[in-house]
mmCIF file of C-alpha atoms and ligand atoms in Angstrom:
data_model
loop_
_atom_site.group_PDB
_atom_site.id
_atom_site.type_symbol
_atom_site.label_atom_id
_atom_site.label_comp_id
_atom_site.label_asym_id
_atom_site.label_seq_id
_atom_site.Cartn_x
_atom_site.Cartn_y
_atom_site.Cartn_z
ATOM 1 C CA UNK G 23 131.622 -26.764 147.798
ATOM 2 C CA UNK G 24 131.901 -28.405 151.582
ATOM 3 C CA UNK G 25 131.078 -31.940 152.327
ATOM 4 C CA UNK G 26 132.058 -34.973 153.971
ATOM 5 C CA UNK G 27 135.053 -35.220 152.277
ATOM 6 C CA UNK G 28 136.677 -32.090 152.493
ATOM 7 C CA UNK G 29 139.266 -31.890 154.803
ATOM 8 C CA UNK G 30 139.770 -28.455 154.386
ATOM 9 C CA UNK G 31 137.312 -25.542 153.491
ATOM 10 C CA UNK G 32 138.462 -21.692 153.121
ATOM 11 C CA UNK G 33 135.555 -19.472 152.989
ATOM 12 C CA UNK G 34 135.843 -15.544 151.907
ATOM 13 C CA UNK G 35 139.255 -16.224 153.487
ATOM 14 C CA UNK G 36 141.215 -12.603 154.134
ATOM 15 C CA UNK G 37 144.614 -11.427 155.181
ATOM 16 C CA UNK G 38 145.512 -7.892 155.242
ATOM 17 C CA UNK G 39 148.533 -6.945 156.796
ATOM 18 C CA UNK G 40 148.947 -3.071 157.726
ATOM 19 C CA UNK G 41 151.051 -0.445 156.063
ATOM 20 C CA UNK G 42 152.442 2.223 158.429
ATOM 21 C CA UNK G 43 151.333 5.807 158.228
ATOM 22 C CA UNK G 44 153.789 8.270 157.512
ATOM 23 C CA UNK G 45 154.308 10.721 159.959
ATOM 24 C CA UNK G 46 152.267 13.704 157.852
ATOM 25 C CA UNK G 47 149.652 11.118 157.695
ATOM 26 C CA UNK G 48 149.471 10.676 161.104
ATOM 27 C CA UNK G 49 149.268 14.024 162.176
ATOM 28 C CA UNK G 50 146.593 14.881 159.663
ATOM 29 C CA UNK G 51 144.896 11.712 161.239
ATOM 30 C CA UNK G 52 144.736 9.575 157.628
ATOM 31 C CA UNK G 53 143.030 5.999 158.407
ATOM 32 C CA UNK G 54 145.905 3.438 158.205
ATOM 33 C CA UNK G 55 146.062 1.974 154.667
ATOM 34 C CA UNK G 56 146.777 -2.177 154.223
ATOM 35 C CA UNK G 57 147.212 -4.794 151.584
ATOM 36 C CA UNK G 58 144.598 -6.614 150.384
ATOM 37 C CA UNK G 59 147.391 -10.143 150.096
ATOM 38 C CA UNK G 60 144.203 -12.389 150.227
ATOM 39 C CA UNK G 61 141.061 -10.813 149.401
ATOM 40 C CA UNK G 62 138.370 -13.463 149.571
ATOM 41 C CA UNK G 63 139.561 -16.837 149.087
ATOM 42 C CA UNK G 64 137.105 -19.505 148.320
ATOM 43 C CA UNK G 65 138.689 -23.212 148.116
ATOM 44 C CA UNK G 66 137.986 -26.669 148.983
ATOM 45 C CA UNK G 67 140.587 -29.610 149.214
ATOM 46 C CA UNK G 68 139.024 -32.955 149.547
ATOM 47 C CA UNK G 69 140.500 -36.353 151.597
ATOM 48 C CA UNK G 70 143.308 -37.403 149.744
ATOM 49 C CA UNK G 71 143.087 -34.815 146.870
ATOM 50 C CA UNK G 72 146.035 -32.710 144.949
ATOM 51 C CA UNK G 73 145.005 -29.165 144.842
ATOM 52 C CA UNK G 74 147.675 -26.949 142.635
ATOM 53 C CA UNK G 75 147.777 -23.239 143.709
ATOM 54 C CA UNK G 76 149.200 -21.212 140.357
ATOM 55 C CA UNK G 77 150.015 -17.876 139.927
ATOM 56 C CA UNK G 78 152.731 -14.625 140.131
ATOM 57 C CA UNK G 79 154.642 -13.761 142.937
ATOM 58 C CA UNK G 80 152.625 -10.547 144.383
ATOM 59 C CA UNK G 81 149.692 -13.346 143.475
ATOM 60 C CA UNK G 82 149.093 -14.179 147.062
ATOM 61 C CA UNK G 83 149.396 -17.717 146.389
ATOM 62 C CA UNK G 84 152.186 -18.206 149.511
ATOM 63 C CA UNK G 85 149.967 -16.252 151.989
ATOM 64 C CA UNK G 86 147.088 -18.463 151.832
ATOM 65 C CA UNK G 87 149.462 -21.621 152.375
ATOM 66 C CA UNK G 88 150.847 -19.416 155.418
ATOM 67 C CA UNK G 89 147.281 -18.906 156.616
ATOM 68 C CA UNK G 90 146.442 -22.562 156.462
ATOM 69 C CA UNK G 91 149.213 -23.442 158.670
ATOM 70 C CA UNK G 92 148.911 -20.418 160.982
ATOM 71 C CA UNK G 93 151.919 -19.124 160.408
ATOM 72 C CA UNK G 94 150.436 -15.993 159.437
ATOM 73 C CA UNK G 95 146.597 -14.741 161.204
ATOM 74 C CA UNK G 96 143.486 -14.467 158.525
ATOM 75 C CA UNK G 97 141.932 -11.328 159.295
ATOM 76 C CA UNK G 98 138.750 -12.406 158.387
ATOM 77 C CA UNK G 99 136.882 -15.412 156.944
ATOM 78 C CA UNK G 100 136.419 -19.218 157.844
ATOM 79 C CA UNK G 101 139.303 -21.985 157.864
ATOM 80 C CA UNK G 102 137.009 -24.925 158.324
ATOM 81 C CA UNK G 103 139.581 -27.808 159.003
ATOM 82 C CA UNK G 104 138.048 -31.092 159.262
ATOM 83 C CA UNK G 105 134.307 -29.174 159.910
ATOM 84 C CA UNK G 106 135.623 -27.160 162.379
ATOM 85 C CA UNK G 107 136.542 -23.585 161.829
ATOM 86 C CA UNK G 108 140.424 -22.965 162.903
ATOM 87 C CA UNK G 109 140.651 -19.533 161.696
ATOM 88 C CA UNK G 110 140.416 -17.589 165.431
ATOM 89 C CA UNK G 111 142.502 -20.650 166.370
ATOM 90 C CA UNK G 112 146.161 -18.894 168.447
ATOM 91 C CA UNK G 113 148.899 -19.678 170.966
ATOM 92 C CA UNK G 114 151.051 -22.319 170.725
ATOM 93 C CA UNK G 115 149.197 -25.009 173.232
ATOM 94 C CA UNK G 116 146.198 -24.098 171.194
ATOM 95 C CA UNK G 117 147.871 -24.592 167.844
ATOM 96 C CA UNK G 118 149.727 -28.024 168.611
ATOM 97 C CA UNK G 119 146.510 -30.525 167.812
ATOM 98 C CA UNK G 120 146.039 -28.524 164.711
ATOM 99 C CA UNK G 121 149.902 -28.128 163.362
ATOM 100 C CA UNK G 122 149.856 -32.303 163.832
ATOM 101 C CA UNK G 123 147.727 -32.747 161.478
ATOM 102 C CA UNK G 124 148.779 -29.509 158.831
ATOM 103 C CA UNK G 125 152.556 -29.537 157.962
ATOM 104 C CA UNK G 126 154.005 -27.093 155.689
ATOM 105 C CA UNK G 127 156.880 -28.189 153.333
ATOM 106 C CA UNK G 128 159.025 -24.875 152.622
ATOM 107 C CA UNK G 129 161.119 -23.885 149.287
ATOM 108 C CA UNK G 130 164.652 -23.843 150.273
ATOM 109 C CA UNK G 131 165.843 -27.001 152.116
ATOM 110 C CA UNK G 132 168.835 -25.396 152.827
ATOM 111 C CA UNK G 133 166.774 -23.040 155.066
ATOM 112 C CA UNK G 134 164.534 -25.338 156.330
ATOM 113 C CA UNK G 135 166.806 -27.532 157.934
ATOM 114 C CA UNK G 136 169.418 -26.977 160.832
ATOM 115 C CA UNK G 137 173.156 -27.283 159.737
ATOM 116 C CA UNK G 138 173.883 -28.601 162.849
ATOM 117 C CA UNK G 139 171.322 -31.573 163.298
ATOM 118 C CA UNK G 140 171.393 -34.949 162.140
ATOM 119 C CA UNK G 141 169.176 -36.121 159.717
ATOM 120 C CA UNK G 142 167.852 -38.417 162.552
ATOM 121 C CA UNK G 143 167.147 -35.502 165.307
ATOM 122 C CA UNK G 144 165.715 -32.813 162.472
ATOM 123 C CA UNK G 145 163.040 -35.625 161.299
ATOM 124 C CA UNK G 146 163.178 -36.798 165.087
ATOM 125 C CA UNK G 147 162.004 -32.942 166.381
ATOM 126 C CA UNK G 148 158.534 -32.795 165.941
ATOM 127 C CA UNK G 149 157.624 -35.999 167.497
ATOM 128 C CA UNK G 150 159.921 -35.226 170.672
ATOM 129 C CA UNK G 151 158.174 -31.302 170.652
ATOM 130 C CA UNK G 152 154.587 -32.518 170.376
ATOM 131 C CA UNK G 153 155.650 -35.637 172.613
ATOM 132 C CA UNK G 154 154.238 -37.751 170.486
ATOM 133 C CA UNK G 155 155.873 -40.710 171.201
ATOM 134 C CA UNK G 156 156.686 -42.299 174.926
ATOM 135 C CA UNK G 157 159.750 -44.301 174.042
ATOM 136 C CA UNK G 158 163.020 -44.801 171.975
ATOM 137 C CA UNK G 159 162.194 -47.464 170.158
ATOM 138 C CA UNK G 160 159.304 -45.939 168.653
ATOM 139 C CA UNK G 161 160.596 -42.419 168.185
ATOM 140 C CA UNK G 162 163.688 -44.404 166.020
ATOM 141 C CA UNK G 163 160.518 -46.477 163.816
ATOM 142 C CA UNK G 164 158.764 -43.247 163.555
ATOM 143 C CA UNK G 165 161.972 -41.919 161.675
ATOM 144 C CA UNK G 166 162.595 -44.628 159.895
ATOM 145 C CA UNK G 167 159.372 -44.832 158.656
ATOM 146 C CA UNK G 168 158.674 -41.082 157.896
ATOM 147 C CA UNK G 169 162.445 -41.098 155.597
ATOM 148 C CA UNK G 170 161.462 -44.374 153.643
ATOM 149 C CA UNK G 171 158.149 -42.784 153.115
ATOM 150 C CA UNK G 172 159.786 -39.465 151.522
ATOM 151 C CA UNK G 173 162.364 -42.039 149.328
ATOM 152 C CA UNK G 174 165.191 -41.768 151.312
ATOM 153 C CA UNK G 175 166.090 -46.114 151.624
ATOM 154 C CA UNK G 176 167.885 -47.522 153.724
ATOM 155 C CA UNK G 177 166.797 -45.118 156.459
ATOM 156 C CA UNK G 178 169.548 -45.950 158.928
ATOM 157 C CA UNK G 179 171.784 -44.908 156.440
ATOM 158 C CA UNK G 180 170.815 -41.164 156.976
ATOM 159 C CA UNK G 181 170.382 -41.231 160.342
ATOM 160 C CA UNK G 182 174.169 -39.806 161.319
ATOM 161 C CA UNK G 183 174.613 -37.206 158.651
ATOM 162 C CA UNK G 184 174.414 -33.864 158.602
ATOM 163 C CA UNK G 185 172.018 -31.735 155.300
ATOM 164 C CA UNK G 186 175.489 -30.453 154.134
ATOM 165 C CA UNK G 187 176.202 -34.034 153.442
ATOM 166 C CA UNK G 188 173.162 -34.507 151.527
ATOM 167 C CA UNK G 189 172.400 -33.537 147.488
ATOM 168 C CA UNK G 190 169.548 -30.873 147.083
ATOM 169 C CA UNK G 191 167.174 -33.839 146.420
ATOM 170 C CA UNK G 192 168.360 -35.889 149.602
ATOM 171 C CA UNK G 193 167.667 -32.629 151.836
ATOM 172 C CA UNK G 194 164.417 -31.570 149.884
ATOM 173 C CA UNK G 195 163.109 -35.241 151.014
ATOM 174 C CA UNK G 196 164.353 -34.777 154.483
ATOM 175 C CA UNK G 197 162.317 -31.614 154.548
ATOM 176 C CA UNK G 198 159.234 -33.818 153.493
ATOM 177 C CA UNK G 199 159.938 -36.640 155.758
ATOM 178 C CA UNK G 200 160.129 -34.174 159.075
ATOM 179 C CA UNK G 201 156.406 -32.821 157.620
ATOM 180 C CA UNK G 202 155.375 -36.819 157.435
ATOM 181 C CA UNK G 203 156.592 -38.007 160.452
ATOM 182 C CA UNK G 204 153.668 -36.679 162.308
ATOM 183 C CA UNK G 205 151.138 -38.292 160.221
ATOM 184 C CA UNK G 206 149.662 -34.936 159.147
ATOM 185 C CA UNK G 207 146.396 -35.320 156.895
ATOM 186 C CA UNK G 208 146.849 -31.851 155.077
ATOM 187 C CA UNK G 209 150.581 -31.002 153.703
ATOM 188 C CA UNK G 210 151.237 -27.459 152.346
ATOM 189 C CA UNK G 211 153.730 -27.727 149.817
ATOM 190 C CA UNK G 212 155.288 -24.263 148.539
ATOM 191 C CA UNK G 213 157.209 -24.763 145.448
ATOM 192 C CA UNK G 214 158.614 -27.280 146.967
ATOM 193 C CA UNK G 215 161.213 -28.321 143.733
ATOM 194 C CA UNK G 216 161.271 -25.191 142.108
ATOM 195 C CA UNK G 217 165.386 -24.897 143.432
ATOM 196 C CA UNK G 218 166.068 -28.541 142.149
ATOM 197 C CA UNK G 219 167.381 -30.019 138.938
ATOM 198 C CA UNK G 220 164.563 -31.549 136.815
ATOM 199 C CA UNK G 221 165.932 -34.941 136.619
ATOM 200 C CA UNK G 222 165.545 -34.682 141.030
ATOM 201 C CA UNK G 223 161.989 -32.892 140.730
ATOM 202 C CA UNK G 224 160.557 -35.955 139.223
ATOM 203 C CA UNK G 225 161.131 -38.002 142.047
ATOM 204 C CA UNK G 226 160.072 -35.331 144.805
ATOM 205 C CA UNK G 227 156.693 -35.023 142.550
ATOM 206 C CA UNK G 228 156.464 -38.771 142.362
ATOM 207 C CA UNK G 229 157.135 -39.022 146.192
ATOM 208 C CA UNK G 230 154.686 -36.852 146.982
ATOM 209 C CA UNK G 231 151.768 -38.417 144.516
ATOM 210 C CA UNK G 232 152.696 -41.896 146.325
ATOM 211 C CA UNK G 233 152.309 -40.470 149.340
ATOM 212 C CA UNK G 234 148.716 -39.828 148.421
ATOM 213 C CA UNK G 235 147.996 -42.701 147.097
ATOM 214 C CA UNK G 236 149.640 -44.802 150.254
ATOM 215 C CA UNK G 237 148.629 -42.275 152.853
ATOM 216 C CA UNK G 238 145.139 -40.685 151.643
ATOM 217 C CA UNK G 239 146.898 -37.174 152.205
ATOM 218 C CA UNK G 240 145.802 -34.357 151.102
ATOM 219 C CA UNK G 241 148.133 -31.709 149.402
ATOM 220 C CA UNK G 242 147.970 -28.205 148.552
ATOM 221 C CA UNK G 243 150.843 -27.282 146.161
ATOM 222 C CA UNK G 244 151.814 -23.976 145.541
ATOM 223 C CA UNK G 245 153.581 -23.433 142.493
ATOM 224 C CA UNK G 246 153.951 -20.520 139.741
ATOM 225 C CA UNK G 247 154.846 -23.300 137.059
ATOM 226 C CA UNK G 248 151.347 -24.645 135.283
ATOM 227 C CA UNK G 249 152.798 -27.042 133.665
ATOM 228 C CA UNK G 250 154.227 -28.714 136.865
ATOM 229 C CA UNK G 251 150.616 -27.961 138.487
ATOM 230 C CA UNK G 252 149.380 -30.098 135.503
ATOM 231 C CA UNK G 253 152.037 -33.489 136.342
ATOM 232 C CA UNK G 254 150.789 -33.469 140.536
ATOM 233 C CA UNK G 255 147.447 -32.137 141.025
ATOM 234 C CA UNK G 256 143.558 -33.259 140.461
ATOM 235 C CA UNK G 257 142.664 -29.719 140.664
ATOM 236 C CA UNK G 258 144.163 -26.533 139.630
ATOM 237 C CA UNK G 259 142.986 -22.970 141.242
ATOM 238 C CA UNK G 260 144.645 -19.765 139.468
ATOM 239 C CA UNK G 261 145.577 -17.067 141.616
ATOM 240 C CA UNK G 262 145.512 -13.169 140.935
ATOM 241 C CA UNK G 263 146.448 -10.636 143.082
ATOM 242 C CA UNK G 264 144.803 -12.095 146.016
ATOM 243 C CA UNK G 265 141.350 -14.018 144.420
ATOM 244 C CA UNK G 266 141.452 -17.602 142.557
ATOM 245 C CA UNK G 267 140.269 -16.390 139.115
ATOM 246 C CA UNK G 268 139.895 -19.672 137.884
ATOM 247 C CA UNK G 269 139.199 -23.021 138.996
ATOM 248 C CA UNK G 270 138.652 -26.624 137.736
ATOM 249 C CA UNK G 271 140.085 -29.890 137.100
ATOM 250 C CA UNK G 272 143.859 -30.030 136.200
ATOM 251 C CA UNK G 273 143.114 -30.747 132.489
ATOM 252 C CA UNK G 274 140.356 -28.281 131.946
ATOM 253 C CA UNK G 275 142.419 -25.314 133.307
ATOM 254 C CA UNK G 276 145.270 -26.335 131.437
ATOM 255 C CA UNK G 277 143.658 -27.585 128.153
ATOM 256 C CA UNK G 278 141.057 -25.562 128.244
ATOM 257 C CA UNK G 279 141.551 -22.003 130.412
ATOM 258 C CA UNK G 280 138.645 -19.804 130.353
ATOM 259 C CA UNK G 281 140.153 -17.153 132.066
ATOM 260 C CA UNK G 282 142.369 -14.897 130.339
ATOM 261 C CA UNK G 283 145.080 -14.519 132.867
ATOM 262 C CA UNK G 284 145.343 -18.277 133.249
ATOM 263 C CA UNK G 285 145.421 -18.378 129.048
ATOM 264 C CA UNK G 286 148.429 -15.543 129.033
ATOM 265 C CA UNK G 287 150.150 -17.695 132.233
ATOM 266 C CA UNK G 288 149.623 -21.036 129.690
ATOM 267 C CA UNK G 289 150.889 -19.472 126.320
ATOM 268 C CA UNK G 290 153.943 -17.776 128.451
ATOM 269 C CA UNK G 291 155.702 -21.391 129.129
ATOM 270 C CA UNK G 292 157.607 -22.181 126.315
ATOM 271 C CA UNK G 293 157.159 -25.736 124.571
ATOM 272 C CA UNK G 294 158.925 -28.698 123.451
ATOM 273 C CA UNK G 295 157.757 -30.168 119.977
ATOM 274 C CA UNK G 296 158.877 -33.522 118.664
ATOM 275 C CA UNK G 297 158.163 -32.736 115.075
ATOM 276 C CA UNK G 298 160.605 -30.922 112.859
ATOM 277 C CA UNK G 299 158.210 -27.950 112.900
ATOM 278 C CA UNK G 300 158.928 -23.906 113.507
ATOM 279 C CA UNK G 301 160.244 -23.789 117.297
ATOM 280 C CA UNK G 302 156.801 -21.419 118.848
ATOM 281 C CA UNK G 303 157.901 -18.232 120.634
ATOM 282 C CA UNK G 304 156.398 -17.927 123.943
ATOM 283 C CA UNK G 305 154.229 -14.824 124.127
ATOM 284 C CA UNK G 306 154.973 -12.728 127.221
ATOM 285 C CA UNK G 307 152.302 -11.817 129.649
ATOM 286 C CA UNK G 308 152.352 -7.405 129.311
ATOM 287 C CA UNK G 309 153.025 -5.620 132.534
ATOM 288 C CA UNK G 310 153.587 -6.506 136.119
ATOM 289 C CA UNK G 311 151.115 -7.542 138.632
ATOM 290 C CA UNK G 312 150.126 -4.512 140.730
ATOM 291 C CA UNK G 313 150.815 -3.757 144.492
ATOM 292 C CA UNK G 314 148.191 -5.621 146.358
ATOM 293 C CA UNK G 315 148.380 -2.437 148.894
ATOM 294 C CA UNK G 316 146.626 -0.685 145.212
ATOM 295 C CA UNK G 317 143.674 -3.389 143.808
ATOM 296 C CA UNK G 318 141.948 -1.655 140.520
ATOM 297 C CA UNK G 319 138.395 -0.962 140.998
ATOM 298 C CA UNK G 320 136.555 -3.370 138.842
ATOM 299 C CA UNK G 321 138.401 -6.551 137.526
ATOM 300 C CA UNK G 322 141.978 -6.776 139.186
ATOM 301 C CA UNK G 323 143.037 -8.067 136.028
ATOM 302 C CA UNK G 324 141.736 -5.120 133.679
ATOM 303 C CA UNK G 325 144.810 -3.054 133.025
ATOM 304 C CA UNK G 326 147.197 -5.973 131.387
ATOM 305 C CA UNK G 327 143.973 -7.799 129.812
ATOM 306 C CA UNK G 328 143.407 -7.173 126.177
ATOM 307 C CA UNK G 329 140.514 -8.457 126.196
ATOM 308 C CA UNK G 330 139.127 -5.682 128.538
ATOM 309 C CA UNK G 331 136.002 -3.750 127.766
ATOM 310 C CA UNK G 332 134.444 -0.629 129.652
ATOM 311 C CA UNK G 333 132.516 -3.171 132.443
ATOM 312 C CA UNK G 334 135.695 -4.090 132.880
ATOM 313 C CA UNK G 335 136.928 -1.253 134.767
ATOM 314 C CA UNK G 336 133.883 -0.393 136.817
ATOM 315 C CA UNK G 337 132.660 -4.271 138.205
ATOM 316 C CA UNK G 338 134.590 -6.797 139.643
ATOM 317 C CA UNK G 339 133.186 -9.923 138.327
ATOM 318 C CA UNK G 340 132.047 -13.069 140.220
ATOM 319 C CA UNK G 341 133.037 -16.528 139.902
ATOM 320 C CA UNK G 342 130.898 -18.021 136.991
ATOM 321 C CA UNK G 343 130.592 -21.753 136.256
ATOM 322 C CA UNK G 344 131.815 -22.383 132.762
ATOM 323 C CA UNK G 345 130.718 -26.381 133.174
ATOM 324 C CA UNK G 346 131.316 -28.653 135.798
ATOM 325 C CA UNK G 347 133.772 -28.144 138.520
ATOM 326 C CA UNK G 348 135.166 -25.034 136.222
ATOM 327 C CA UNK G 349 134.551 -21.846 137.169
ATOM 328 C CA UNK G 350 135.839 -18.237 135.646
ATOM 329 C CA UNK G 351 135.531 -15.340 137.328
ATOM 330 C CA UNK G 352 135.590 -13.321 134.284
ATOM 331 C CA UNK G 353 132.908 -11.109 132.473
ATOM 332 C CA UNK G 354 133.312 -12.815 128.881
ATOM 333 C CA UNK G 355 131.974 -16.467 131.214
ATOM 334 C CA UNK G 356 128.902 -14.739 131.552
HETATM 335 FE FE1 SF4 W 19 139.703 -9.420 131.015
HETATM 336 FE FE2 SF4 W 19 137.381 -8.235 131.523
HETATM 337 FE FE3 SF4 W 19 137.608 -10.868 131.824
HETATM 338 FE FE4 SF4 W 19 138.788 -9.214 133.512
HETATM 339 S S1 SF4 W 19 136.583 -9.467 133.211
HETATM 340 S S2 SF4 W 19 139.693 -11.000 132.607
HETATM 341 S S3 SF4 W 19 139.398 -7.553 132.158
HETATM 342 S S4 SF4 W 19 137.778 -9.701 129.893
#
């Protein structure tokens, strides 16, 4: 689905990255092997739309957020950013118009942000890198701005200290106010609360749907956690071993999965009941997800399915619409 409104548009998106011959291999001249991390991605993200990314870790999930912000090449495939395709797109002068207006927001804060910098001069770095501004006065609104935006009020307050001064949520926020202050239109947000306490990933979720509504941004967030998918996004696309596998709009995939990997990822999170009922045990999806450098012929998903049948194991199947805006890429959708 591409129109007007999409600011971003993946199509049959790949990225293989190549796994070294040994040195018997080479001399018998085997063709280099590689994983398959993203196999033929298919996703749109609208103006202003929450897009949830859900799966494993081996899923892939992480590499297509890399690919977006070109921090890792798409071998093949179209990145159609604002109708224009970005995916040859490389070099840093070539890459500066385009990393403006596509942050990434990473995991660990702690990583993210030098030890060593002020609050003021980590936000403050993009806009002095991309020269973005052409005085003080306006670099010091920009960052004022950009740290009220993420939450973090009074700004001046943060200006002089340093992240190890900060709580986890305090630094997470700086993270997403050094993504803001360039007035991206696309933020890539990977697991961006999973290392905080829950009472402090409330307000980074709520930061980040405000900033939607205030802003119009758009937001890809990558998470492994459907429940948390559920809370943020308009749209939820499931993720196995490199394809989405499931599509639709937040409720459907979580009310109603088609798909039975996204049906094992729902009845694996364990729930809370307010009634004086039996506490449910959480049933444990069987097996681990495979190497992507060793994709099963026929459905990826076959060997920890029990629903699998012989076509199973001999045809990969396509993406089916189950009803509107919901799609399954499943044989038993057919
Ligand atoms: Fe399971 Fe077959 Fe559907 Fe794959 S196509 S998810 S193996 S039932």
């Amino acid at each position: 689905m591409s129109n007007s409104s999409s600011i971003l548009v993946l199509e049959n998106l790949q990225v293989r990255f190549p796994i070294a011959n040994g040195f018997l291999d080479a001399i018998v001249g085997k063709t280099p092997r590689s994983v398959r991390a993203v196999d033929g991605v298919d996703l749109t993200i609208g103006r202003g739309e929450i897009v949830a990314l859900v799966g494993e870790s081996g899923s892939g999930k992480t590499t297509v957020g890399r690919a977006i912000t070109k921090l890792v090449q798409p071998t093949s495939g179209k990145l159609l950013f604002g109708g224009e395709d970005m995916a040859g797109l490389k070099g840093f002068a070539a890459l500066r118009p385009y990393r403006r207006r596509v942050q990434m927001i990473f995991q660990d804060a702690y990583q993210a942000l030098n030890p060593r910098h002020t609050v003021f001069d980590i936000v403050a770095e993009p806009l002095r890198s991309m020269k973005l501004v052409e005085c003080d006065d306006e670099l010091t609104d920009r960052v004022s701005e950009a740290l009220t935006s993420a939450g973090l009020n009074p700004a001046e307050e943060f200006f002089a200290r340093f992240p190890h001064e900060l709580s986890g949520g305090q630094r997470q926020r700086v993270v997403v106010a050094g993504a803001l202050v360039v007035k991206p239109e696309l933020i890539v947000a990977d697991e961006p609360v999973s290392m905080l306490d829950v009472s402090i990933r409330a307000q980074i979720l709520q930061a980040l749907i405000d900033l939607r509504d205030q802003h119009g941004l758009a937001l890809l967030f990558i998470t492994h956690d459907l429940p948390l998918a559920w809370l943020i996004a308009d749209r939820i696309a499931v993720m196995y071993l490199g394809r989405i596998v499931e599509i639709g709009t937040a409720d459907d995939i979580t009310l109603n999965p088609q798909h039975p990997y996204t049906i094992a990822l729902r009845d694996a999170t364990p729930k809370v009941r307010r009634d004086d009922g039996p506490r449910e045990g959480i049933k444990v999806l069987q097996g681990e997800i495979p190497s992507a450098a060793r994709v099963p012929t026929g459905c990826r998903f076959h060997p920890r399915c029990p629903l699998a049948f012989d076509r199973c194991k001999s045809e990969e199947p396509p993406s089916i619409e189950v009803r509107p805006l919901h799609r399954s890429a499943c044989w038993l959708a057919v």
